[in-house]
Amino acid sequence: MIDFENQTDFLVNLVALEKIVTSLTKKDLELIIVDNQTIKEINLEHRKKDEATDVLSFPVDGDFEHLPLGTIIISIDFVKEKAKEYCAAQQKTAQYIGKKVNAKIDA
């Protein structure tokens, strides 16, 4: 299950997102979509880096079945930037970044 919080006006296909997550893990996952300013503030607070980034991930420590996998925060501004750079649809870019993050967590 995805605990999803969208702090932007970007429309997200939750059905597709749920399919991606459930294909990668059986654990719950918190996913938050934010803008560059918000992710910059979180990055400064947690990593002491005063810059925006594409994705931040905060895995939950411990391998207990009832614990969620963790929290993933994605900057929609970064997704939109990359979508323009790669001439791809914003939804496909968001899915790509989501898969990339999940691959890092599973590694």
PDB file of N, CA, C and O in Angstrom, residues 1-3 17-31 58-72 102 105-106:
ATOM      1  N   MET A   1       0.833  -1.179   0.000  1.00  0.00           N
ATOM      2  CA  MET A   1       0.000   0.000   0.000  1.00  0.00           C
ATOM      3  C   MET A   1       0.879   1.245   0.000  1.00  0.00           C
ATOM      4  O   MET A   1       1.934   1.265   0.610  1.00  0.00           O
ATOM      5  N   ILE A   2       0.413   2.272  -0.685  1.00  0.00           N
ATOM      6  CA  ILE A   2       1.118   3.542  -0.722  1.00  0.00           C
ATOM      7  C   ILE A   2       0.374   4.548   0.142  1.00  0.00           C
ATOM      8  O   ILE A   2      -0.831   4.732   0.003  1.00  0.00           O
ATOM      9  N   ASP A   3       1.114   5.174   1.039  1.00  0.00           N
ATOM     10  CA  ASP A   3       0.597   6.325   1.766  1.00  0.00           C
ATOM     11  C   ASP A   3       1.065   7.526   0.953  1.00  0.00           C
ATOM     12  O   ASP A   3       2.237   7.883   0.981  1.00  0.00           O
ATOM     13  N   LEU A  17       0.929   3.914 -10.129  1.00  0.00           N
ATOM     14  CA  LEU A  17       1.924   4.019  -9.066  1.00  0.00           C
ATOM     15  C   LEU A  17       1.837   2.819  -8.121  1.00  0.00           C
ATOM     16  O   LEU A  17       2.856   2.234  -7.752  1.00  0.00           O
ATOM     17  N   GLU A  18       0.631   2.447  -7.758  1.00  0.00           N
ATOM     18  CA  GLU A  18       0.413   1.292  -6.880  1.00  0.00           C
ATOM     19  C   GLU A  18       0.932   0.013  -7.532  1.00  0.00           C
ATOM     20  O   GLU A  18       1.549  -0.826  -6.874  1.00  0.00           O
ATOM     21  N   LYS A  19       0.727  -0.129  -8.843  1.00  0.00           N
ATOM     22  CA  LYS A  19       1.220  -1.307  -9.567  1.00  0.00           C
ATOM     23  C   LYS A  19       2.742  -1.383  -9.512  1.00  0.00           C
ATOM     24  O   LYS A  19       3.317  -2.461  -9.321  1.00  0.00           O
ATOM     25  N   ILE A  20       3.399  -0.249  -9.702  1.00  0.00           N
ATOM     26  CA  ILE A  20       4.866  -0.223  -9.657  1.00  0.00           C
ATOM     27  C   ILE A  20       5.355  -0.641  -8.284  1.00  0.00           C
ATOM     28  O   ILE A  20       6.227  -1.504  -8.157  1.00  0.00           O
ATOM     29  N   VAL A  21       4.788  -0.042  -7.247  1.00  0.00           N
ATOM     30  CA  VAL A  21       5.248  -0.328  -5.889  1.00  0.00           C
ATOM     31  C   VAL A  21       4.984  -1.784  -5.513  1.00  0.00           C
ATOM     32  O   VAL A  21       5.869  -2.465  -4.990  1.00  0.00           O
ATOM     33  N   THR A  22       3.788  -2.276  -5.786  1.00  0.00           N
ATOM     34  CA  THR A  22       3.468  -3.658  -5.405  1.00  0.00           C
ATOM     35  C   THR A  22       4.269  -4.676  -6.217  1.00  0.00           C
ATOM     36  O   THR A  22       4.465  -5.803  -5.760  1.00  0.00           O
ATOM     37  N   SER A  23       4.743  -4.294  -7.391  1.00  0.00           N
ATOM     38  CA  SER A  23       5.594  -5.210  -8.156  1.00  0.00           C
ATOM     39  C   SER A  23       7.009  -5.273  -7.576  1.00  0.00           C
ATOM     40  O   SER A  23       7.753  -6.206  -7.857  1.00  0.00           O
ATOM     41  N   LEU A  24       7.368  -4.284  -6.758  1.00  0.00           N
ATOM     42  CA  LEU A  24       8.718  -4.219  -6.204  1.00  0.00           C
ATOM     43  C   LEU A  24       8.816  -4.644  -4.750  1.00  0.00           C
ATOM     44  O   LEU A  24       9.871  -5.101  -4.302  1.00  0.00           O
ATOM     45  N   THR A  25       7.744  -4.448  -3.993  1.00  0.00           N
ATOM     46  CA  THR A  25       7.796  -4.775  -2.563  1.00  0.00           C
ATOM     47  C   THR A  25       6.400  -5.067  -2.038  1.00  0.00           C
ATOM     48  O   THR A  25       5.411  -4.566  -2.580  1.00  0.00           O
ATOM     49  N   LYS A  26       6.352  -5.847  -0.969  1.00  0.00           N
ATOM     50  CA  LYS A  26       5.083  -6.123  -0.295  1.00  0.00           C
ATOM     51  C   LYS A  26       4.887  -5.180   0.885  1.00  0.00           C
ATOM     52  O   LYS A  26       3.839  -5.167   1.507  1.00  0.00           O
ATOM     53  N   LYS A  27       5.908  -4.407   1.186  1.00  0.00           N
ATOM     54  CA  LYS A  27       5.844  -3.487   2.322  1.00  0.00           C
ATOM     55  C   LYS A  27       5.129  -2.195   1.941  1.00  0.00           C
ATOM     56  O   LYS A  27       5.088  -1.817   0.776  1.00  0.00           O
ATOM     57  N   ASP A  28       4.605  -1.536   2.955  1.00  0.00           N
ATOM     58  CA  ASP A  28       3.990  -0.224   2.744  1.00  0.00           C
ATOM     59  C   ASP A  28       5.082   0.791   2.445  1.00  0.00           C
ATOM     60  O   ASP A  28       6.244   0.634   2.832  1.00  0.00           O
ATOM     61  N   LEU A  29       4.695   1.860   1.771  1.00  0.00           N
ATOM     62  CA  LEU A  29       5.628   2.902   1.362  1.00  0.00           C
ATOM     63  C   LEU A  29       4.937   4.249   1.446  1.00  0.00           C
ATOM     64  O   LEU A  29       3.788   4.391   1.027  1.00  0.00           O
ATOM     65  N   GLU A  30       5.633   5.222   1.985  1.00  0.00           N
ATOM     66  CA  GLU A  30       5.121   6.587   1.994  1.00  0.00           C
ATOM     67  C   GLU A  30       5.789   7.340   0.841  1.00  0.00           C
ATOM     68  O   GLU A  30       7.011   7.344   0.724  1.00  0.00           O
ATOM     69  N   LEU A  31       4.975   7.963   0.004  1.00  0.00           N
ATOM     70  CA  LEU A  31       5.480   8.727  -1.132  1.00  0.00           C
ATOM     71  C   LEU A  31       4.927  10.138  -1.047  1.00  0.00           C
ATOM     72  O   LEU A  31       3.717  10.340  -0.926  1.00  0.00           O
ATOM     73  N   PHE A  58      14.153   7.874   2.791  1.00  0.00           N
ATOM     74  CA  PHE A  58      14.386   7.649   4.204  1.00  0.00           C
ATOM     75  C   PHE A  58      13.885   6.251   4.563  1.00  0.00           C
ATOM     76  O   PHE A  58      12.716   6.071   4.916  1.00  0.00           O
ATOM     77  N   PRO A  59      14.759   5.249   4.419  1.00  0.00           N
ATOM     78  CA  PRO A  59      14.335   3.874   4.724  1.00  0.00           C
ATOM     79  C   PRO A  59      14.109   3.706   6.220  1.00  0.00           C
ATOM     80  O   PRO A  59      14.752   4.359   7.038  1.00  0.00           O
ATOM     81  N   VAL A  60      13.190   2.821   6.563  1.00  0.00           N
ATOM     82  CA  VAL A  60      12.946   2.466   7.953  1.00  0.00           C
ATOM     83  C   VAL A  60      13.945   1.378   8.332  1.00  0.00           C
ATOM     84  O   VAL A  60      14.098   0.390   7.617  1.00  0.00           O
ATOM     85  N   ASP A  61      14.645   1.588   9.444  1.00  0.00           N
ATOM     86  CA  ASP A  61      15.616   0.597   9.907  1.00  0.00           C
ATOM     87  C   ASP A  61      14.897  -0.608  10.498  1.00  0.00           C
ATOM     88  O   ASP A  61      13.882  -0.467  11.172  1.00  0.00           O
ATOM     89  N   GLY A  62      15.412  -1.773  10.236  1.00  0.00           N
ATOM     90  CA  GLY A  62      14.841  -3.004  10.766  1.00  0.00           C
ATOM     91  C   GLY A  62      14.103  -3.774   9.700  1.00  0.00           C
ATOM     92  O   GLY A  62      13.519  -3.194   8.793  1.00  0.00           O
ATOM     93  N   ASP A  63      14.157  -5.061   9.809  1.00  0.00           N
ATOM     94  CA  ASP A  63      13.516  -5.919   8.808  1.00  0.00           C
ATOM     95  C   ASP A  63      12.343  -6.668   9.435  1.00  0.00           C
ATOM     96  O   ASP A  63      12.321  -7.885   9.484  1.00  0.00           O
ATOM     97  N   PHE A  64      11.404  -5.910   9.942  1.00  0.00           N
ATOM     98  CA  PHE A  64      10.216  -6.496  10.537  1.00  0.00           C
ATOM     99  C   PHE A  64       9.063  -6.377   9.558  1.00  0.00           C
ATOM    100  O   PHE A  64       8.866  -5.335   8.932  1.00  0.00           O
ATOM    101  N   GLU A  65       8.308  -7.444   9.423  1.00  0.00           N
ATOM    102  CA  GLU A  65       7.250  -7.517   8.415  1.00  0.00           C
ATOM    103  C   GLU A  65       6.240  -6.378   8.525  1.00  0.00           C
ATOM    104  O   GLU A  65       5.755  -5.867   7.530  1.00  0.00           O
ATOM    105  N   HIS A  66       5.930  -5.954   9.739  1.00  0.00           N
ATOM    106  CA  HIS A  66       4.904  -4.933   9.942  1.00  0.00           C
ATOM    107  C   HIS A  66       5.401  -3.501   9.701  1.00  0.00           C
ATOM    108  O   HIS A  66       4.601  -2.585   9.615  1.00  0.00           O
ATOM    109  N   LEU A  67       6.704  -3.310   9.598  1.00  0.00           N
ATOM    110  CA  LEU A  67       7.246  -1.961   9.384  1.00  0.00           C
ATOM    111  C   LEU A  67       7.182  -1.579   7.909  1.00  0.00           C
ATOM    112  O   LEU A  67       7.395  -2.409   7.033  1.00  0.00           O
ATOM    113  N   PRO A  68       6.911  -0.301   7.619  1.00  0.00           N
ATOM    114  CA  PRO A  68       6.922   0.140   6.216  1.00  0.00           C
ATOM    115  C   PRO A  68       8.343   0.164   5.667  1.00  0.00           C
ATOM    116  O   PRO A  68       9.316   0.144   6.420  1.00  0.00           O
ATOM    117  N   LEU A  69       8.451   0.215   4.362  1.00  0.00           N
ATOM    118  CA  LEU A  69       9.749   0.286   3.707  1.00  0.00           C
ATOM    119  C   LEU A  69      10.442   1.612   4.021  1.00  0.00           C
ATOM    120  O   LEU A  69      11.639   1.669   4.239  1.00  0.00           O
ATOM    121  N   GLY A  70       9.663   2.682   4.018  1.00  0.00           N
ATOM    122  CA  GLY A  70      10.220   3.994   4.323  1.00  0.00           C
ATOM    123  C   GLY A  70       9.466   5.081   3.593  1.00  0.00           C
ATOM    124  O   GLY A  70       8.351   4.876   3.111  1.00  0.00           O
ATOM    125  N   THR A  71      10.112   6.233   3.504  1.00  0.00           N
ATOM    126  CA  THR A  71       9.527   7.407   2.869  1.00  0.00           C
ATOM    127  C   THR A  71      10.376   7.830   1.682  1.00  0.00           C
ATOM    128  O   THR A  71      11.599   7.878   1.783  1.00  0.00           O
ATOM    129  N   ILE A  72       9.706   8.142   0.590  1.00  0.00           N
ATOM    130  CA  ILE A  72      10.373   8.672  -0.598  1.00  0.00           C
ATOM    131  C   ILE A  72       9.739  10.023  -0.910  1.00  0.00           C
ATOM    132  O   ILE A  72       8.514  10.148  -0.964  1.00  0.00           O
ATOM    133  N   ASN A 102      13.214   2.895  -6.062  1.00  0.00           N
ATOM    134  CA  ASN A 102      12.919   1.578  -5.521  1.00  0.00           C
ATOM    135  C   ASN A 102      14.065   0.604  -5.759  1.00  0.00           C
ATOM    136  O   ASN A 102      14.340  -0.251  -4.927  1.00  0.00           O
ATOM    137  N   ILE A 105      16.550   1.222  -3.080  1.00  0.00           N
ATOM    138  CA  ILE A 105      16.108   0.693  -1.786  1.00  0.00           C
ATOM    139  C   ILE A 105      16.287  -0.817  -1.742  1.00  0.00           C
ATOM    140  O   ILE A 105      16.708  -1.370  -0.742  1.00  0.00           O
ATOM    141  N   ASP A 106      15.992  -1.496  -2.837  1.00  0.00           N
ATOM    142  CA  ASP A 106      16.085  -2.954  -2.893  1.00  0.00           C
ATOM    143  C   ASP A 106      17.530  -3.438  -2.933  1.00  0.00           C
ATOM    144  O   ASP A 106      17.802  -4.599  -2.647  1.00  0.00           O
TER     145      ASP A 106
END
